[in-house]
PDB file of C-alpha atoms in Angstrom:
ATOM      1  CA  UNK Q   1      17.313   0.450  21.242  1.00  0.00           C
ATOM      2  CA  UNK Q   2      16.876   4.189  21.711  1.00  0.00           C
ATOM      3  CA  UNK Q   3      16.093   6.233  18.622  1.00  0.00           C
ATOM      4  CA  UNK Q   4      19.065   8.531  19.255  1.00  0.00           C
ATOM      5  CA  UNK Q   5      21.628   5.786  19.923  1.00  0.00           C
ATOM      6  CA  UNK Q   6      24.863   5.961  17.875  1.00  0.00           C
ATOM      7  CA  UNK Q   7      24.438   2.339  16.804  1.00  0.00           C
ATOM      8  CA  UNK Q   8      20.998   3.023  15.326  1.00  0.00           C
ATOM      9  CA  UNK Q   9      22.197   6.172  13.583  1.00  0.00           C
ATOM     10  CA  UNK Q  10      25.083   4.225  12.064  1.00  0.00           C
ATOM     11  CA  UNK Q  11      22.697   1.476  10.920  1.00  0.00           C
ATOM     12  CA  UNK Q  12      20.347   4.019   9.312  1.00  0.00           C
ATOM     13  CA  UNK Q  13      23.209   5.760   7.541  1.00  0.00           C
ATOM     14  CA  UNK Q  14      24.629   2.444   6.326  1.00  0.00           C
ATOM     15  CA  UNK Q  15      21.239   1.368   5.010  1.00  0.00           C
ATOM     16  CA  UNK Q  16      20.749   4.687   3.226  1.00  0.00           C
ATOM     17  CA  UNK Q  17      24.195   4.497   1.641  1.00  0.00           C
ATOM     18  CA  UNK Q  18      23.146   1.171   0.114  1.00  0.00           C
ATOM     19  CA  UNK Q  19      19.596   2.277  -0.627  1.00  0.00           C
ATOM     20  CA  UNK Q  20      19.315   0.769  -4.117  1.00  0.00           C
ATOM     21  CA  UNK Q  21      20.428  -2.770  -3.135  1.00  0.00           C
ATOM     22  CA  UNK Q  22      18.257  -2.521  -0.005  1.00  0.00           C
ATOM     23  CA  UNK Q  23      15.283  -1.548  -2.152  1.00  0.00           C
ATOM     24  CA  UNK Q  24      15.895  -4.555  -4.411  1.00  0.00           C
ATOM     25  CA  UNK Q  25      16.078  -6.931  -1.451  1.00  0.00           C
ATOM     26  CA  UNK Q  26      12.933  -5.432   0.089  1.00  0.00           C
ATOM     27  CA  UNK Q  27      11.057  -5.679  -3.210  1.00  0.00           C
ATOM     28  CA  UNK Q  28      11.959  -9.360  -3.542  1.00  0.00           C
ATOM     29  CA  UNK Q  29      10.867  -9.884   0.072  1.00  0.00           C
ATOM     30  CA  UNK Q  30       7.500  -8.239  -0.618  1.00  0.00           C
ATOM     31  CA  UNK Q  31       6.890 -10.447  -3.658  1.00  0.00           C
ATOM     32  CA  UNK Q  32       7.992 -13.546  -1.731  1.00  0.00           C
ATOM     33  CA  UNK Q  33       5.651 -12.672   1.136  1.00  0.00           C
ATOM     34  CA  UNK Q  34       2.732 -12.266  -1.277  1.00  0.00           C
ATOM     35  CA  UNK Q  35       3.500 -15.608  -2.900  1.00  0.00           C
ATOM     36  CA  UNK Q  36       3.793 -17.281   0.493  1.00  0.00           C
ATOM     37  CA  UNK Q  37       0.482 -15.889   1.706  1.00  0.00           C
ATOM     38  CA  UNK Q  38      -1.160 -16.885  -1.567  1.00  0.00           C
ATOM     39  CA  UNK Q  39       0.125 -20.443  -1.204  1.00  0.00           C
ATOM     40  CA  UNK Q  40      -1.124 -20.626   2.373  1.00  0.00           C
ATOM     41  CA  UNK Q  41      -4.508 -19.347   1.224  1.00  0.00           C
ATOM     42  CA  UNK Q  42      -4.760 -21.995  -1.471  1.00  0.00           C
ATOM     43  CA  UNK Q  43      -3.487 -24.714   0.819  1.00  0.00           C
ATOM     44  CA  UNK Q  44      -5.528 -23.986   3.910  1.00  0.00           C
ATOM     45  CA  UNK Q  45      -7.955 -21.137   3.312  1.00  0.00           C
ATOM     46  CA  UNK Q  46      -9.845 -21.735   0.068  1.00  0.00           C
ATOM     47  CA  UNK Q  47     -13.156 -23.471   0.554  1.00  0.00           C
ATOM     48  CA  UNK Q  48     -13.559 -26.735  -1.318  1.00  0.00           C
ATOM     49  CA  UNK Q  49     -16.628 -28.878  -1.746  1.00  0.00           C
ATOM     50  CA  UNK Q  50     -14.932 -31.643   0.212  1.00  0.00           C
ATOM     51  CA  UNK Q  51     -14.192 -29.414   3.189  1.00  0.00           C
ATOM     52  CA  UNK Q  52     -15.933 -30.139   6.465  1.00  0.00           C
ATOM     53  CA  UNK Q  53     -16.190 -26.418   7.206  1.00  0.00           C
ATOM     54  CA  UNK Q  54     -19.180 -24.324   6.178  1.00  0.00           C
ATOM     55  CA  UNK Q  55     -18.732 -21.236   3.993  1.00  0.00           C
ATOM     56  CA  UNK Q  56     -19.590 -19.077   7.012  1.00  0.00           C
ATOM     57  CA  UNK Q  57     -16.583 -20.477   8.852  1.00  0.00           C
ATOM     58  CA  UNK Q  58     -14.318 -19.445   5.994  1.00  0.00           C
ATOM     59  CA  UNK Q  59     -15.851 -15.991   5.857  1.00  0.00           C
ATOM     60  CA  UNK Q  60     -15.323 -15.519   9.588  1.00  0.00           C
ATOM     61  CA  UNK Q  61     -11.722 -16.684   9.261  1.00  0.00           C
ATOM     62  CA  UNK Q  62     -11.093 -14.230   6.429  1.00  0.00           C
ATOM     63  CA  UNK Q  63     -12.703 -11.401   8.374  1.00  0.00           C
ATOM     64  CA  UNK Q  64     -10.608 -12.268  11.435  1.00  0.00           C
ATOM     65  CA  UNK Q  65      -7.479 -12.204   9.296  1.00  0.00           C
ATOM     66  CA  UNK Q  66      -8.528  -8.861   7.833  1.00  0.00           C
ATOM     67  CA  UNK Q  67      -9.201  -7.499  11.317  1.00  0.00           C
ATOM     68  CA  UNK Q  68      -5.755  -8.640  12.471  1.00  0.00           C
ATOM     69  CA  UNK Q  69      -4.248  -6.922   9.428  1.00  0.00           C
ATOM     70  CA  UNK Q  70      -6.096  -3.721  10.274  1.00  0.00           C
ATOM     71  CA  UNK Q  71      -4.897  -3.841  13.890  1.00  0.00           C
ATOM     72  CA  UNK Q  72      -1.323  -4.522  12.848  1.00  0.00           C
ATOM     73  CA  UNK Q  73      -1.259  -1.729  10.265  1.00  0.00           C
ATOM     74  CA  UNK Q  74      -2.939   0.716  12.635  1.00  0.00           C
ATOM     75  CA  UNK Q  75      -0.457  -0.179  15.383  1.00  0.00           C
ATOM     76  CA  UNK Q  76       2.460   0.465  13.043  1.00  0.00           C
ATOM     77  CA  UNK Q  77       0.984   3.823  12.066  1.00  0.00           C
ATOM     78  CA  UNK Q  78       0.394   4.764  15.707  1.00  0.00           C
ATOM     79  CA  UNK Q  79       3.949   3.810  16.654  1.00  0.00           C
ATOM     80  CA  UNK Q  80       5.409   5.968  13.893  1.00  0.00           C
ATOM     81  CA  UNK Q  81       3.107   8.874  14.716  1.00  0.00           C
ATOM     82  CA  UNK Q  82       3.974   8.673  18.421  1.00  0.00           C
ATOM     83  CA  UNK Q  83       7.711   8.718  17.785  1.00  0.00           C
ATOM     84  CA  UNK Q  84       7.448  11.751  15.527  1.00  0.00           C
ATOM     85  CA  UNK Q  85       6.778  13.736  18.655  1.00  0.00           C
ATOM     86  CA  UNK Q  86       9.432  12.023  20.763  1.00  0.00           C
ATOM     87  CA  UNK Q  87      11.888  14.912  20.865  1.00  0.00           C
ATOM     88  CA  UNK Q  88      11.986  14.762  17.067  1.00  0.00           C
ATOM     89  CA  UNK Q  89      14.324  11.738  17.347  1.00  0.00           C
ATOM     90  CA  UNK Q  90      12.564   9.876  14.552  1.00  0.00           C
ATOM     91  CA  UNK Q  91      12.645  13.073  12.517  1.00  0.00           C
ATOM     92  CA  UNK Q  92      16.409  13.231  12.953  1.00  0.00           C
ATOM     93  CA  UNK Q  93      16.768   9.660  11.704  1.00  0.00           C
ATOM     94  CA  UNK Q  94      14.503  10.495   8.764  1.00  0.00           C
ATOM     95  CA  UNK Q  95      16.646  13.497   7.905  1.00  0.00           C
ATOM     96  CA  UNK Q  96      19.852  11.464   8.175  1.00  0.00           C
ATOM     97  CA  UNK Q  97      18.418   8.798   5.874  1.00  0.00           C
ATOM     98  CA  UNK Q  98      17.181  11.354   3.336  1.00  0.00           C
ATOM     99  CA  UNK Q  99      20.460  13.289   3.288  1.00  0.00           C
ATOM    100  CA  UNK Q 100      22.476  10.111   2.808  1.00  0.00           C
ATOM    101  CA  UNK Q 101      20.237   8.942  -0.030  1.00  0.00           C
ATOM    102  CA  UNK Q 102      20.622  12.314  -1.729  1.00  0.00           C
ATOM    103  CA  UNK Q 103      24.413  12.059  -1.480  1.00  0.00           C
ATOM    104  CA  UNK Q 104      24.787   8.446  -2.642  1.00  0.00           C
ATOM    105  CA  UNK Q 105      22.045   7.550  -5.151  1.00  0.00           C
ATOM    106  CA  UNK Q 106      23.030   8.364  -8.755  1.00  0.00           C
ATOM    107  CA  UNK Q 107      20.947  10.786 -10.789  1.00  0.00           C
ATOM    108  CA  UNK Q 108      20.191   8.091 -13.393  1.00  0.00           C
ATOM    109  CA  UNK Q 109      18.404   6.001 -10.762  1.00  0.00           C
ATOM    110  CA  UNK Q 110      16.474   9.035  -9.564  1.00  0.00           C
ATOM    111  CA  UNK Q 111      15.249   9.630 -13.122  1.00  0.00           C
ATOM    112  CA  UNK Q 112      13.819   6.094 -13.212  1.00  0.00           C
ATOM    113  CA  UNK Q 113      12.044   6.627  -9.898  1.00  0.00           C
ATOM    114  CA  UNK Q 114      10.793   9.991 -11.174  1.00  0.00           C
ATOM    115  CA  UNK Q 115       8.986   8.134 -13.968  1.00  0.00           C
ATOM    116  CA  UNK Q 116       7.651   5.337 -11.759  1.00  0.00           C
ATOM    117  CA  UNK Q 117       6.310   7.725  -9.139  1.00  0.00           C
ATOM    118  CA  UNK Q 118       3.717   9.049 -11.632  1.00  0.00           C
ATOM    119  CA  UNK Q 119       1.802   5.766 -11.284  1.00  0.00           C
ATOM    120  CA  UNK Q 120       0.792   7.054  -7.857  1.00  0.00           C
ATOM    121  CA  UNK Q 121      -0.074  10.619  -8.892  1.00  0.00           C
ATOM    122  CA  UNK Q 122      -3.538  11.920  -8.088  1.00  0.00           C
ATOM    123  CA  UNK Q 123      -4.290  12.321 -11.796  1.00  0.00           C
ATOM    124  CA  UNK Q 124      -3.247   8.733 -12.550  1.00  0.00           C
ATOM    125  CA  UNK Q 125      -5.257   7.230  -9.702  1.00  0.00           C
ATOM    126  CA  UNK Q 126      -8.262   9.386 -10.563  1.00  0.00           C
ATOM    127  CA  UNK Q 127      -8.120   8.130 -14.147  1.00  0.00           C
ATOM    128  CA  UNK Q 128      -7.875   4.560 -12.873  1.00  0.00           C
ATOM    129  CA  UNK Q 129     -10.882   5.133 -10.622  1.00  0.00           C
ATOM    130  CA  UNK Q 130     -12.972   6.537 -13.479  1.00  0.00           C
ATOM    131  CA  UNK Q 131     -11.959   3.693 -15.812  1.00  0.00           C
ATOM    132  CA  UNK Q 132     -12.918   1.166 -13.142  1.00  0.00           C
ATOM    133  CA  UNK Q 133     -16.290   2.830 -12.620  1.00  0.00           C
ATOM    134  CA  UNK Q 134     -17.059   2.710 -16.341  1.00  0.00           C
ATOM    135  CA  UNK Q 135     -16.002  -0.933 -16.622  1.00  0.00           C
ATOM    136  CA  UNK Q 136     -18.040  -2.022 -13.595  1.00  0.00           C
ATOM    137  CA  UNK Q 137     -21.111  -0.088 -14.704  1.00  0.00           C
ATOM    138  CA  UNK Q 138     -20.845  -1.670 -18.161  1.00  0.00           C
ATOM    139  CA  UNK Q 139     -20.835  -5.100 -16.479  1.00  0.00           C
ATOM    140  CA  UNK Q 140     -23.682  -4.018 -14.171  1.00  0.00           C
ATOM    141  CA  UNK Q 141     -21.593  -4.725 -11.086  1.00  0.00           C
ATOM    142  CA  UNK Q 142     -23.193  -1.934  -9.112  1.00  0.00           C
ATOM    143  CA  UNK Q 143     -22.184  -3.134  -5.639  1.00  0.00           C
ATOM    144  CA  UNK Q 144     -18.562  -3.536  -6.669  1.00  0.00           C
ATOM    145  CA  UNK Q 145     -18.680  -0.137  -8.334  1.00  0.00           C
ATOM    146  CA  UNK Q 146     -19.781   1.500  -5.085  1.00  0.00           C
ATOM    147  CA  UNK Q 147     -17.066  -0.337  -3.156  1.00  0.00           C
ATOM    148  CA  UNK Q 148     -14.472   0.675  -5.732  1.00  0.00           C
ATOM    149  CA  UNK Q 149     -15.369   4.367  -5.474  1.00  0.00           C
ATOM    150  CA  UNK Q 150     -15.553   4.323  -1.686  1.00  0.00           C
ATOM    151  CA  UNK Q 151     -12.098   2.744  -1.510  1.00  0.00           C
ATOM    152  CA  UNK Q 152     -10.549   5.604  -3.499  1.00  0.00           C
ATOM    153  CA  UNK Q 153     -12.551   8.433  -1.960  1.00  0.00           C
ATOM    154  CA  UNK Q 154     -12.281   7.102   1.579  1.00  0.00           C
ATOM    155  CA  UNK Q 155      -8.515   6.769   1.392  1.00  0.00           C
ATOM    156  CA  UNK Q 156      -8.155  10.263  -0.076  1.00  0.00           C
ATOM    157  CA  UNK Q 157     -10.233  11.779   2.740  1.00  0.00           C
ATOM    158  CA  UNK Q 158      -8.394   9.758   5.383  1.00  0.00           C
ATOM    159  CA  UNK Q 159      -5.007  10.838   4.069  1.00  0.00           C
ATOM    160  CA  UNK Q 160      -6.031  14.482   3.897  1.00  0.00           C
ATOM    161  CA  UNK Q 161      -7.338  14.339   7.467  1.00  0.00           C
ATOM    162  CA  UNK Q 162      -4.146  12.726   8.782  1.00  0.00           C
ATOM    163  CA  UNK Q 163      -1.955  15.268   6.986  1.00  0.00           C
ATOM    164  CA  UNK Q 164      -3.911  18.124   8.543  1.00  0.00           C
ATOM    165  CA  UNK Q 165      -3.516  16.576  11.998  1.00  0.00           C
ATOM    166  CA  UNK Q 166       0.255  16.079  11.901  1.00  0.00           C
ATOM    167  CA  UNK Q 167       1.231  18.994   9.604  1.00  0.00           C
ATOM    168  CA  UNK Q 168       4.728  17.686   8.938  1.00  0.00           C
ATOM    169  CA  UNK Q 169       6.881  19.594   6.469  1.00  0.00           C
ATOM    170  CA  UNK Q 170       8.550  17.795   3.575  1.00  0.00           C
ATOM    171  CA  UNK Q 171      12.286  17.183   3.169  1.00  0.00           C
ATOM    172  CA  UNK Q 172      14.303  19.618   1.077  1.00  0.00           C
ATOM    173  CA  UNK Q 173      15.560  18.490  -2.337  1.00  0.00           C
ATOM    174  CA  UNK Q 174      17.169  20.270  -5.270  1.00  0.00           C
ATOM    175  CA  UNK Q 175      17.349  17.718  -8.102  1.00  0.00           C
ATOM    176  CA  UNK Q 176      14.262  19.135  -9.841  1.00  0.00           C
ATOM    177  CA  UNK Q 177      12.892  15.697 -10.794  1.00  0.00           C
ATOM    178  CA  UNK Q 178       9.803  15.742  -8.584  1.00  0.00           C
ATOM    179  CA  UNK Q 179       7.709  18.432  -6.957  1.00  0.00           C
ATOM    180  CA  UNK Q 180       5.174  18.118  -4.162  1.00  0.00           C
ATOM    181  CA  UNK Q 181       3.341  20.571  -1.972  1.00  0.00           C
ATOM    182  CA  UNK Q 182       1.242  20.217   1.136  1.00  0.00           C
ATOM    183  CA  UNK Q 183       2.062  18.296   4.282  1.00  0.00           C
ATOM    184  CA  UNK Q 184       4.279  15.228   4.268  1.00  0.00           C
ATOM    185  CA  UNK Q 185       2.886  12.722   6.803  1.00  0.00           C
ATOM    186  CA  UNK Q 186       1.603  10.210   5.785  1.00  0.00           C
ATOM    187  CA  UNK Q 187       2.503   9.712   2.121  1.00  0.00           C
ATOM    188  CA  UNK Q 188      -0.546   9.935  -0.128  1.00  0.00           C
ATOM    189  CA  UNK Q 189       1.305   8.188  -2.948  1.00  0.00           C
ATOM    190  CA  UNK Q 190       2.064   5.229  -0.685  1.00  0.00           C
ATOM    191  CA  UNK Q 191      -1.427   4.838   0.766  1.00  0.00           C
ATOM    192  CA  UNK Q 192      -3.183   5.624  -2.513  1.00  0.00           C
ATOM    193  CA  UNK Q 193      -1.121   3.094  -4.464  1.00  0.00           C
ATOM    194  CA  UNK Q 194      -1.752   0.337  -1.923  1.00  0.00           C
ATOM    195  CA  UNK Q 195      -5.498   0.957  -2.052  1.00  0.00           C
ATOM    196  CA  UNK Q 196      -5.793   1.555  -5.815  1.00  0.00           C
ATOM    197  CA  UNK Q 197      -3.665  -1.297  -7.097  1.00  0.00           C
ATOM    198  CA  UNK Q 198      -4.743  -3.594  -4.270  1.00  0.00           C
ATOM    199  CA  UNK Q 199      -8.392  -3.038  -5.172  1.00  0.00           C
ATOM    200  CA  UNK Q 200      -7.607  -3.482  -8.855  1.00  0.00           C
ATOM    201  CA  UNK Q 201      -5.941  -6.829  -8.163  1.00  0.00           C
ATOM    202  CA  UNK Q 202      -8.903  -7.880  -5.985  1.00  0.00           C
ATOM    203  CA  UNK Q 203     -11.435  -7.056  -8.691  1.00  0.00           C
ATOM    204  CA  UNK Q 204      -9.424  -8.799 -11.403  1.00  0.00           C
ATOM    205  CA  UNK Q 205      -9.043 -11.946  -9.303  1.00  0.00           C
ATOM    206  CA  UNK Q 206     -12.751 -11.895  -8.539  1.00  0.00           C
ATOM    207  CA  UNK Q 207     -14.042 -11.111 -12.030  1.00  0.00           C
ATOM    208  CA  UNK Q 208     -11.644 -12.772 -14.463  1.00  0.00           C
ATOM    209  CA  UNK Q 209     -12.899 -16.025 -16.027  1.00  0.00           C
ATOM    210  CA  UNK Q 210     -11.874 -19.256 -14.328  1.00  0.00           C
ATOM    211  CA  UNK Q 211      -9.634 -20.182 -17.256  1.00  0.00           C
ATOM    212  CA  UNK Q 212      -7.408 -17.255 -16.290  1.00  0.00           C
ATOM    213  CA  UNK Q 213      -6.916 -18.440 -12.708  1.00  0.00           C
ATOM    214  CA  UNK Q 214      -3.190 -18.955 -13.339  1.00  0.00           C
ATOM    215  CA  UNK Q 215      -2.869 -15.186 -13.728  1.00  0.00           C
ATOM    216  CA  UNK Q 216      -4.262 -14.432 -10.276  1.00  0.00           C
ATOM    217  CA  UNK Q 217      -1.024 -14.685  -8.318  1.00  0.00           C
ATOM    218  CA  UNK Q 218       1.064 -12.702 -10.857  1.00  0.00           C
ATOM    219  CA  UNK Q 219      -1.572  -9.946 -10.774  1.00  0.00           C
ATOM    220  CA  UNK Q 220      -1.527  -9.725  -6.980  1.00  0.00           C
ATOM    221  CA  UNK Q 221       2.284  -9.860  -6.864  1.00  0.00           C
ATOM    222  CA  UNK Q 222       2.511  -7.159  -9.534  1.00  0.00           C
ATOM    223  CA  UNK Q 223       0.099  -4.922  -7.616  1.00  0.00           C
ATOM    224  CA  UNK Q 224       2.119  -5.328  -4.411  1.00  0.00           C
ATOM    225  CA  UNK Q 225       5.414  -4.697  -6.217  1.00  0.00           C
ATOM    226  CA  UNK Q 226       4.039  -1.607  -7.965  1.00  0.00           C
ATOM    227  CA  UNK Q 227       2.627  -0.113  -4.763  1.00  0.00           C
ATOM    228  CA  UNK Q 228       5.878  -0.766  -2.904  1.00  0.00           C
ATOM    229  CA  UNK Q 229       7.947   0.755  -5.705  1.00  0.00           C
ATOM    230  CA  UNK Q 230       5.768   3.866  -5.917  1.00  0.00           C
ATOM    231  CA  UNK Q 231       5.991   4.421  -2.182  1.00  0.00           C
ATOM    232  CA  UNK Q 232       9.762   3.856  -2.170  1.00  0.00           C
ATOM    233  CA  UNK Q 233      10.190   6.293  -5.059  1.00  0.00           C
ATOM    234  CA  UNK Q 234       8.969   9.098  -2.814  1.00  0.00           C
ATOM    235  CA  UNK Q 235      11.897   8.494  -0.458  1.00  0.00           C
ATOM    236  CA  UNK Q 236      14.446   8.282  -3.271  1.00  0.00           C
ATOM    237  CA  UNK Q 237      13.115  11.521  -4.740  1.00  0.00           C
ATOM    238  CA  UNK Q 238      13.216  13.175  -1.278  1.00  0.00           C
ATOM    239  CA  UNK Q 239       9.643  14.415  -1.431  1.00  0.00           C
ATOM    240  CA  UNK Q 240       8.823  12.264   1.612  1.00  0.00           C
ATOM    241  CA  UNK Q 241      10.687  10.945   4.613  1.00  0.00           C
ATOM    242  CA  UNK Q 242      10.932   7.187   5.065  1.00  0.00           C
ATOM    243  CA  UNK Q 243       8.526   7.237   8.019  1.00  0.00           C
ATOM    244  CA  UNK Q 244       5.962   9.098   5.877  1.00  0.00           C
ATOM    245  CA  UNK Q 245       5.989   6.229   3.393  1.00  0.00           C
ATOM    246  CA  UNK Q 246       5.862   3.515   6.067  1.00  0.00           C
ATOM    247  CA  UNK Q 247       2.881   5.270   7.645  1.00  0.00           C
ATOM    248  CA  UNK Q 248       1.248   5.572   4.212  1.00  0.00           C
ATOM    249  CA  UNK Q 249       1.713   1.849   3.621  1.00  0.00           C
ATOM    250  CA  UNK Q 250       0.182   1.156   7.030  1.00  0.00           C
ATOM    251  CA  UNK Q 251      -2.881   3.391   6.620  1.00  0.00           C
ATOM    252  CA  UNK Q 252      -3.439   2.218   3.041  1.00  0.00           C
ATOM    253  CA  UNK Q 253      -3.210  -1.441   4.023  1.00  0.00           C
ATOM    254  CA  UNK Q 254      -5.675  -0.934   6.862  1.00  0.00           C
ATOM    255  CA  UNK Q 255      -8.186   0.826   4.605  1.00  0.00           C
ATOM    256  CA  UNK Q 256      -7.744  -1.775   1.852  1.00  0.00           C
ATOM    257  CA  UNK Q 257      -8.483  -4.535   4.347  1.00  0.00           C
ATOM    258  CA  UNK Q 258     -11.628  -2.708   5.462  1.00  0.00           C
ATOM    259  CA  UNK Q 259     -12.858  -2.300   1.884  1.00  0.00           C
ATOM    260  CA  UNK Q 260     -12.183  -5.873   0.776  1.00  0.00           C
ATOM    261  CA  UNK Q 261     -13.642  -7.253   4.008  1.00  0.00           C
ATOM    262  CA  UNK Q 262     -16.824  -5.231   3.491  1.00  0.00           C
ATOM    263  CA  UNK Q 263     -17.164  -6.414  -0.124  1.00  0.00           C
ATOM    264  CA  UNK Q 264     -16.624 -10.041   0.860  1.00  0.00           C
ATOM    265  CA  UNK Q 265     -19.200  -9.749   3.638  1.00  0.00           C
ATOM    266  CA  UNK Q 266     -21.717  -8.257   1.211  1.00  0.00           C
ATOM    267  CA  UNK Q 267     -20.935 -11.058  -1.247  1.00  0.00           C
ATOM    268  CA  UNK Q 268     -21.595 -13.697   1.404  1.00  0.00           C
ATOM    269  CA  UNK Q 269     -24.895 -12.083   2.432  1.00  0.00           C
ATOM    270  CA  UNK Q 270     -26.110 -12.068  -1.163  1.00  0.00           C
ATOM    271  CA  UNK Q 271     -25.281 -15.750  -1.530  1.00  0.00           C
ATOM    272  CA  UNK Q 272     -27.164 -16.716   1.641  1.00  0.00           C
ATOM    273  CA  UNK Q 273     -30.122 -14.365   1.211  1.00  0.00           C
TER     274      UNK Q 273
END
């Protein structure tokens, strides 16, 4: 379907006019997907003593899965970036979606999103990074500490570089609930939240005592839900277009996969050294 087709424009406008229910459905879908992947990992991917496969085989499988995730996320980002220059057709759909959201979403809902969006602010994520560094240094987890810092810093540099390449202006809004400057594409809140809360969930799952294993899935699901909500809040508050947030999710997911894959590879090498 062409990006400028009347049917697609009608679908985008209809989705935007029901943005809050659509967000709820999407959030449930994200949590369900996380739970499904977690179950598959426990059922087929977690190494057990009785397994006939060596630990190296599991590591290679995890790295292959991470590589596939990187390719998929990068492909999504590239597709969005390519269509931004396609006669501005994607930009027109973005503008239609943003204008419809502004006209249909009540101010009370925007106030809630204005509070939630602060969980992805630079100041918040910087504080989280510093707190993580202090905690990991206190536990003498120096390798994890380096990986933790590189995840935050690397994503920030990547996002800044991408913004400077595309130089997309932000949508116009007048509700006064959120302010943002700089370029719009991709969303730093979306990518930063995926990386920050994804890394936090990874570290908690890896470091929490075994008796707390029942909390692993809720932690991962909560991290995914929080990152998705923060990214979505940027669209509701009209400080980003929808494609900015999708691209931010894609770039953040790719970088998160790189960071976790590198930490798992280093962990395996230490065990076999």
